[in-house]
PDB file of C-alpha atoms in Angstrom:
ATOM      1  CA  ASN Y   3     237.938  -1.332 -71.154  1.00 73.00           C
ATOM      2  CA  ASP Y   4     241.501  -0.175 -70.436  1.00 87.00           C
ATOM      3  CA  TYR Y   5     240.374   1.916 -67.480  1.00 91.00           C
ATOM      4  CA  ILE Y   6     238.728  -1.017 -65.697  1.00 83.00           C
ATOM      5  CA  TYR Y   7     241.725  -3.243 -66.472  1.00 87.00           C
ATOM      6  CA  ARG Y   8     244.125  -0.642 -65.042  1.00 93.00           C
ATOM      7  CA  TYR Y   9     242.375  -0.752 -61.670  1.00 93.00           C
ATOM      8  CA  LYS Y  10     241.401  -4.427 -61.655  1.00 89.00           C
ATOM      9  CA  ASN Y  11     243.419  -5.096 -58.484  1.00 93.00           C
ATOM     10  CA  ILE Y  12     241.916  -2.180 -56.546  1.00 95.00           C
ATOM     11  CA  SER Y  13     239.305  -3.110 -53.944  1.00 96.00           C
ATOM     12  CA  PHE Y  14     235.817  -1.660 -53.861  1.00 97.00           C
ATOM     13  CA  THR Y  15     234.922   0.762 -51.123  1.00 97.00           C
ATOM     14  CA  THR Y  16     233.406  -0.496 -47.893  1.00 96.00           C
ATOM     15  CA  LYS Y  17     231.702   2.838 -47.197  1.00 96.00           C
ATOM     16  CA  GLU Y  18     228.969   5.047 -48.627  1.00 97.00           C
ATOM     17  CA  TYR Y  19     229.132   8.700 -49.618  1.00 97.00           C
ATOM     18  CA  ASN Y  20     226.376  10.976 -50.863  1.00 97.00           C
ATOM     19  CA  ALA Y  21     226.121  14.079 -53.011  1.00 98.00           C
ATOM     20  CA  ASN Y  22     222.877  16.042 -53.185  1.00 97.00           C
ATOM     21  CA  LEU Y  23     221.571  19.556 -53.787  1.00 97.00           C
ATOM     22  CA  GLY Y  24     223.791  20.891 -51.022  1.00 97.00           C
ATOM     23  CA  ASN Y  25     226.882  19.647 -52.868  1.00 98.00           C
ATOM     24  CA  ILE Y  26     226.232  21.646 -56.056  1.00 98.00           C
ATOM     25  CA  ILE Y  27     229.154  24.004 -56.687  1.00 98.00           C
ATOM     26  CA  SER Y  28     228.402  25.284 -60.213  1.00 98.00           C
ATOM     27  CA  SER Y  29     226.026  25.001 -63.156  1.00 98.00           C
ATOM     28  CA  SER Y  30     225.648  26.263 -66.699  1.00 97.00           C
ATOM     29  CA  GLY Y  31     222.560  28.308 -65.852  1.00 96.00           C
ATOM     30  CA  ASP Y  32     220.032  29.084 -63.154  1.00 96.00           C
ATOM     31  CA  ILE Y  33     218.961  25.916 -61.378  1.00 95.00           C
ATOM     32  CA  GLN Y  34     215.253  25.141 -61.217  1.00 96.00           C
ATOM     33  CA  ASN Y  35     214.061  22.546 -58.722  1.00 96.00           C
ATOM     34  CA  HIS Y  36     211.455  19.815 -59.042  1.00 96.00           C
ATOM     35  CA  SER Y  37     209.706  18.651 -55.860  1.00 96.00           C
ATOM     36  CA  SER Y  38     207.421  15.655 -55.441  1.00 94.00           C
ATOM     37  CA  ASP Y  39     206.863  12.947 -52.835  1.00 93.00           C
ATOM     38  CA  ASN Y  40     208.891  15.017 -50.347  1.00 95.00           C
ATOM     39  CA  ILE Y  41     211.992  14.753 -52.564  1.00 96.00           C
ATOM     40  CA  ASP Y  42     213.728  17.712 -54.229  1.00 97.00           C
ATOM     41  CA  GLY Y  43     215.871  17.594 -57.336  1.00 98.00           C
ATOM     42  CA  ALA Y  44     217.796  19.977 -59.586  1.00 98.00           C
ATOM     43  CA  ILE Y  45     216.550  20.076 -63.187  1.00 98.00           C
ATOM     44  CA  LEU Y  46     218.791  19.610 -66.204  1.00 97.00           C
ATOM     45  CA  ASP Y  47     217.187  21.245 -69.261  1.00 96.00           C
ATOM     46  CA  ASN Y  48     218.056  23.498 -72.191  1.00 93.00           C
ATOM     47  CA  ASN Y  49     218.551  26.469 -69.853  1.00 94.00           C
ATOM     48  CA  ASN Y  50     220.840  24.556 -67.507  1.00 96.00           C
ATOM     49  CA  ASP Y  51     222.480  21.632 -69.270  1.00 96.00           C
ATOM     50  CA  TRP Y  52     225.152  20.713 -66.726  1.00 98.00           C
ATOM     51  CA  ILE Y  53     225.538  20.675 -62.967  1.00 98.00           C
ATOM     52  CA  GLU Y  54     228.747  20.114 -61.020  1.00 98.00           C
ATOM     53  CA  TYR Y  55     228.910  18.596 -57.544  1.00 98.00           C
ATOM     54  CA  GLY Y  56     231.748  18.662 -55.030  1.00 98.00           C
ATOM     55  CA  PHE Y  57     232.134  15.708 -52.687  1.00 98.00           C
ATOM     56  CA  ASN Y  58     234.695  13.965 -50.494  1.00 98.00           C
ATOM     57  CA  VAL Y  59     235.608  10.334 -49.925  1.00 98.00           C
ATOM     58  CA  ASP Y  60     238.036   9.132 -47.274  1.00 96.00           C
ATOM     59  CA  GLU Y  61     238.913   5.800 -48.849  1.00 96.00           C
ATOM     60  CA  THR Y  62     240.991   5.233 -51.988  1.00 97.00           C
ATOM     61  CA  ALA Y  63     238.982   2.578 -53.807  1.00 97.00           C
ATOM     62  CA  LEU Y  64     236.666   1.703 -56.673  1.00 97.00           C
ATOM     63  CA  TYR Y  65     233.145   3.094 -56.471  1.00 98.00           C
ATOM     64  CA  ASN Y  66     229.857   2.282 -58.169  1.00 97.00           C
ATOM     65  CA  ILE Y  67     227.485   5.212 -58.536  1.00 97.00           C
ATOM     66  CA  SER Y  68     223.722   5.286 -58.252  1.00 96.00           C
ATOM     67  CA  MET Y  69     221.525   8.247 -59.108  1.00 97.00           C
ATOM     68  CA  LEU Y  70     218.076   9.175 -57.807  1.00 97.00           C
ATOM     69  CA  TYR Y  71     216.260  10.888 -60.665  1.00 97.00           C
ATOM     70  CA  TYR Y  72     212.834  11.990 -61.850  1.00 96.00           C
ATOM     71  CA  PRO Y  73     212.040  11.855 -65.603  1.00 96.00           C
ATOM     72  CA  ILE Y  74     210.574  15.215 -66.607  1.00 93.00           C
ATOM     73  CA  LYS Y  75     207.879  14.632 -69.217  1.00 85.00           C
ATOM     74  CA  GLY Y  76     209.196  15.216 -72.725  1.00 82.00           C
ATOM     75  CA  THR Y  77     209.175  13.385 -76.042  1.00 87.00           C
ATOM     76  CA  GLY Y  78     209.029   9.933 -74.466  1.00 85.00           C
ATOM     77  CA  ARG Y  79     212.602   9.061 -75.375  1.00 91.00           C
ATOM     78  CA  ASP Y  80     215.075   7.830 -72.768  1.00 94.00           C
ATOM     79  CA  ILE Y  81     217.137  10.400 -70.887  1.00 96.00           C
ATOM     80  CA  GLU Y  82     220.835  10.498 -71.831  1.00 97.00           C
ATOM     81  CA  LEU Y  83     223.557  11.976 -69.619  1.00 98.00           C
ATOM     82  CA  SER Y  84     227.339  12.097 -69.437  1.00 98.00           C
ATOM     83  CA  PHE Y  85     229.485  11.948 -66.288  1.00 98.00           C
ATOM     84  CA  ALA Y  86     232.852  13.655 -65.806  1.00 98.00           C
ATOM     85  CA  PHE Y  87     234.957  13.229 -62.670  1.00 98.00           C
ATOM     86  CA  ASP Y  88     237.550  15.847 -61.722  1.00 98.00           C
ATOM     87  CA  GLY Y  89     237.317  17.524 -65.098  1.00 97.00           C
ATOM     88  CA  SER Y  90     237.328  14.549 -67.466  1.00 97.00           C
ATOM     89  CA  ILE Y  91     235.217  11.556 -68.458  1.00 97.00           C
ATOM     90  CA  PRO Y  92     237.112   8.476 -67.184  1.00 96.00           C
ATOM     91  CA  TYR Y  93     236.160   6.233 -70.131  1.00 95.00           C
ATOM     92  CA  ASP Y  94     233.943   6.322 -73.201  1.00 94.00           C
ATOM     93  CA  GLU Y  95     231.000   4.447 -71.704  1.00 94.00           C
ATOM     94  CA  LEU Y  96     230.387   7.266 -69.210  1.00 96.00           C
ATOM     95  CA  SER Y  97     229.998   9.769 -72.052  1.00 97.00           C
ATOM     96  CA  ASN Y  98     226.467   8.557 -72.757  1.00 96.00           C
ATOM     97  CA  ILE Y  99     224.358   6.729 -70.159  1.00 96.00           C
ATOM     98  CA  SER Y 100     220.636   6.122 -70.700  1.00 95.00           C
ATOM     99  CA  PHE Y 101     218.005   6.437 -67.989  1.00 95.00           C
ATOM    100  CA  SER Y 102     214.564   4.959 -68.550  1.00 90.00           C
ATOM    101  CA  ARG Y 103     211.192   6.533 -68.162  1.00 90.00           C
ATOM    102  CA  ILE Y 104     208.379   4.792 -66.284  1.00 87.00           C
ATOM    103  CA  TRP Y 105     205.511   3.396 -68.331  1.00 85.00           C
ATOM    104  CA  ILE Y 106     202.263   1.850 -67.075  1.00 81.00           C
ATOM    105  CA  ASN Y 107     199.199   0.321 -68.678  1.00 78.00           C
ATOM    106  CA  GLU Y 108     196.664   2.978 -69.648  1.00 71.00           C
ATOM    107  CA  THR Y 109     193.762   0.560 -69.059  1.00 73.00           C
ATOM    108  CA  GLU Y 110     193.166  -2.905 -67.696  1.00 76.00           C
ATOM    109  CA  VAL Y 111     194.034  -5.834 -69.955  1.00 75.00           C
ATOM    110  CA  LEU Y 112     191.059  -6.302 -72.281  1.00 73.00           C
ATOM    111  CA  THR Y 113     190.024  -9.266 -74.431  1.00 75.00           C
ATOM    112  CA  ASP Y 114     188.571  -9.424 -77.917  1.00 70.00           C
ATOM    113  CA  GLU Y 115     185.502 -11.399 -78.998  1.00 68.00           C
ATOM    114  CA  GLU Y 116     187.579 -14.569 -79.283  1.00 72.00           C
ATOM    115  CA  GLY Y 117     189.018 -14.227 -75.792  1.00 70.00           C
ATOM    116  CA  ASN Y 118     192.469 -13.079 -76.884  1.00 76.00           C
ATOM    117  CA  GLU Y 119     194.124 -10.611 -74.570  1.00 74.00           C
ATOM    118  CA  LEU Y 120     194.727  -7.156 -76.045  1.00 72.00           C
ATOM    119  CA  ARG Y 121     197.846  -5.368 -74.957  1.00 76.00           C
ATOM    120  CA  PRO Y 122     196.907  -2.007 -73.408  1.00 74.00           C
ATOM    121  CA  SER Y 123     198.490   1.233 -74.526  1.00 77.00           C
ATOM    122  CA  GLN Y 124     201.321   2.538 -72.350  1.00 77.00           C
ATOM    123  CA  VAL Y 125     201.340   5.973 -70.731  1.00 81.00           C
ATOM    124  CA  GLU Y 126     204.135   7.673 -68.864  1.00 80.00           C
ATOM    125  CA  SER Y 127     203.914   7.710 -65.069  1.00 82.00           C
ATOM    126  CA  PRO Y 128     206.867   9.747 -63.767  1.00 88.00           C
ATOM    127  CA  ARG Y 129     208.239   8.960 -60.325  1.00 92.00           C
ATOM    128  CA  TRP Y 130     211.566   8.997 -58.522  1.00 95.00           C
ATOM    129  CA  VAL Y 131     213.830   6.185 -59.673  1.00 94.00           C
ATOM    130  CA  LYS Y 132     217.169   4.972 -58.317  1.00 95.00           C
ATOM    131  CA  LYS Y 133     219.518   3.529 -60.927  1.00 94.00           C
ATOM    132  CA  TRP Y 134     223.077   2.239 -60.743  1.00 95.00           C
ATOM    133  CA  ILE Y 135     225.040   3.759 -63.610  1.00 95.00           C
ATOM    134  CA  SER Y 136     225.540   0.843 -65.970  1.00 92.00           C
ATOM    135  CA  SER Y 137     225.688  -0.358 -69.565  1.00 88.00           C
ATOM    136  CA  ASN Y 138     223.007   0.910 -71.938  1.00 78.00           C
ATOM    137  CA  THR Y 139     223.033  -2.390 -73.816  1.00 74.00           C
ATOM    138  CA  GLY Y 140     223.149  -4.827 -70.900  1.00 68.00           C
ATOM    139  CA  MET Y 141     226.404  -6.214 -72.297  1.00 69.00           C
ATOM    140  CA  PHE Y 142     227.977  -5.851 -68.835  1.00 72.00           C
ATOM    141  CA  SER Y 143     225.961  -7.158 -65.899  1.00 76.00           C
ATOM    142  CA  ASP Y 144     227.842  -5.187 -63.248  1.00 87.00           C
ATOM    143  CA  PRO Y 145     227.446  -1.415 -62.876  1.00 93.00           C
ATOM    144  CA  TYR Y 146     230.283   0.794 -64.043  1.00 94.00           C
ATOM    145  CA  SER Y 147     232.877   1.823 -61.486  1.00 95.00           C
ATOM    146  CA  VAL Y 148     235.294   4.718 -61.024  1.00 97.00           C
ATOM    147  CA  TYR Y 149     238.580   4.900 -59.161  1.00 97.00           C
ATOM    148  CA  LEU Y 150     238.685   7.669 -56.556  1.00 98.00           C
ATOM    149  CA  THR Y 151     241.528   8.590 -54.247  1.00 98.00           C
ATOM    150  CA  ALA Y 152     240.817   9.721 -50.701  1.00 98.00           C
ATOM    151  CA  GLY Y 153     240.014  13.432 -50.697  1.00 98.00           C
ATOM    152  CA  ALA Y 154     237.963  15.993 -52.607  1.00 98.00           C
ATOM    153  CA  HIS Y 155     236.444  15.327 -56.040  1.00 98.00           C
ATOM    154  CA  THR Y 156     234.013  16.831 -58.520  1.00 98.00           C
ATOM    155  CA  LEU Y 157     231.292  15.224 -60.607  1.00 98.00           C
ATOM    156  CA  ARG Y 158     229.832  17.080 -63.594  1.00 98.00           C
ATOM    157  CA  VAL Y 159     226.601  15.698 -65.026  1.00 98.00           C
ATOM    158  CA  SER Y 160     225.695  16.954 -68.494  1.00 98.00           C
ATOM    159  CA  LYS Y 161     222.441  16.628 -70.390  1.00 98.00           C
ATOM    160  CA  ILE Y 162     222.598  14.999 -73.816  1.00 97.00           C
ATOM    161  CA  LEU Y 163     218.936  14.200 -74.419  1.00 96.00           C
ATOM    162  CA  GLU Y 164     215.685  14.970 -72.565  1.00 96.00           C
ATOM    163  CA  ASN Y 165     215.109  16.820 -69.281  1.00 96.00           C
ATOM    164  CA  VAL Y 166     215.553  15.257 -65.859  1.00 97.00           C
ATOM    165  CA  ALA Y 167     215.560  16.209 -62.184  1.00 98.00           C
ATOM    166  CA  ILE Y 168     218.414  14.802 -60.097  1.00 98.00           C
ATOM    167  CA  SER Y 169     218.048  14.488 -56.349  1.00 98.00           C
ATOM    168  CA  SER Y 170     221.234  12.726 -55.230  1.00 98.00           C
ATOM    169  CA  PHE Y 171     224.128  10.398 -55.957  1.00 98.00           C
ATOM    170  CA  LEU Y 172     225.407   7.509 -53.881  1.00 98.00           C
ATOM    171  CA  PHE Y 173     229.042   6.418 -54.164  1.00 98.00           C
ATOM    172  CA  SER Y 174     229.440   2.903 -52.783  1.00 97.00           C
ATOM    173  CA  LYS Y 175     229.652  -0.731 -53.840  1.00 96.00           C
ATOM    174  CA  CYS Y 176     226.507  -1.973 -55.542  1.00 94.00           C
ATOM    175  CA  PRO Y 177     224.875  -4.808 -53.571  1.00 90.00           C
ATOM    176  CA  GLU Y 178     224.983  -8.220 -55.189  1.00 78.00           C
ATOM    177  CA  ALA Y 179     222.007  -8.899 -57.443  1.00 63.00           C
ATOM    178  CA  PRO Y 180     219.471 -11.362 -55.986  1.00 55.00           C
ATOM    179  CA  ASP Y 181     219.315 -14.821 -57.477  1.00 55.00           C
ATOM    180  CA  TYR Y 182     216.335 -15.629 -59.701  1.00 52.00           C
ATOM    181  CA  SER Y 183     214.157 -17.071 -56.929  1.00 57.00           C
ATOM    182  CA  GLU Y 184     214.725 -13.947 -54.815  1.00 50.00           C
ATOM    183  CA  TYR Y 185     213.902 -11.772 -57.812  1.00 46.00           C
ATOM    184  CA  LEU Y 186     210.603 -13.617 -58.407  1.00 51.00           C
ATOM    185  CA  SER Y 187     209.762 -13.330 -54.716  1.00 53.00           C
ATOM    186  CA  GLY Y 188     210.338  -9.595 -54.910  1.00 49.00           C
ATOM    187  CA  ILE Y 189     207.976  -9.300 -57.870  1.00 44.00           C
ATOM    188  CA  ASP Y 190     205.292 -11.261 -55.985  1.00 50.00           C
ATOM    189  CA  ASN Y 191     205.554  -8.778 -53.120  1.00 48.00           C
ATOM    190  CA  GLN Y 192     205.306  -5.647 -55.270  1.00 44.00           C
ATOM    191  CA  ASP Y 193     202.303  -3.369 -54.897  1.00 44.00           C
ATOM    192  CA  GLU Y 194     200.499  -3.685 -58.226  1.00 44.00           C
ATOM    193  CA  ASP Y 195     197.713  -1.206 -57.622  1.00 42.00           C
ATOM    194  CA  ASN Y 196     195.428  -0.292 -60.500  1.00 38.00           C
ATOM    195  CA  ASN Y 197     196.729  -3.214 -62.584  1.00 38.00           C
ATOM    196  CA  ASN Y 198     199.861  -1.192 -63.353  1.00 35.00           C
ATOM    197  CA  PHE Y 199     203.201  -2.904 -63.891  1.00 31.00           C
ATOM    198  CA  TYR Y 200     206.276  -0.953 -62.836  1.00 36.00           C
ATOM    199  CA  ASN Y 201     208.242  -0.898 -66.085  1.00 39.00           C
ATOM    200  CA  PRO Y 202     211.586   0.967 -66.352  1.00 44.00           C
ATOM    201  CA  GLY Y 203     211.609   1.497 -70.097  1.00 38.00           C
ATOM    202  CA  ARG Y 204     209.266  -0.048 -72.641  1.00 33.00           C
ATOM    203  CA  SER Y 205     210.503  -3.605 -72.114  1.00 31.00           C
ATOM    204  CA  ILE Y 206     210.227  -5.706 -68.965  1.00 28.00           C
ATOM    205  CA  SER Y 207     213.597  -6.509 -67.464  1.00 29.00           C
ATOM    206  CA  ALA Y 208     215.284  -7.530 -64.243  1.00 27.00           C
ATOM    207  CA  PHE Y 209     217.490  -4.784 -62.902  1.00 29.00           C
ATOM    208  CA  ARG Y 210     219.506  -3.785 -59.842  1.00 30.00           C
TER     209      ARG Y 210
END
């Protein structure tokens, strides 16, 4: 990635900046909101397929970006979005980023007459999810970053596939991923009510 190489000697930010509904400066259509769990988000759909945010940073640095989103029920496919900063997409990877839906077991794990476990069907269970913008393929372990100078900037998020509600963005440095023992400890401490496994996407994976 030529863009990443160009800024390889630039330090990551030491601060955090947010953009939320109050930072929206324009959109392609009328904005409809989704509210649940005391969180509000602006919906991207066929009637409003892009939203632009204005925000400021006071440190020239590299920034990772996380997004708090809610998957609006649709066809079951992943959500796909593009991200343009200050009027252009910094590099190709940001032209199509996938965001998973949340799937849970429809029933408890059952067994057949021979005692073999039967995998339950999966059903969608939408909820608010925070994701660091990163590789769709997992080829790169670290989240993507953008170079921002101190001052005012814009971020335009455009819908490619499926509807989604977006609550906020965080511009900061992504925390280091836990080591494997910490990750397993975190799983052990998760609330697994109703035998449901929190599954971002249809495959089980470790993620930041």
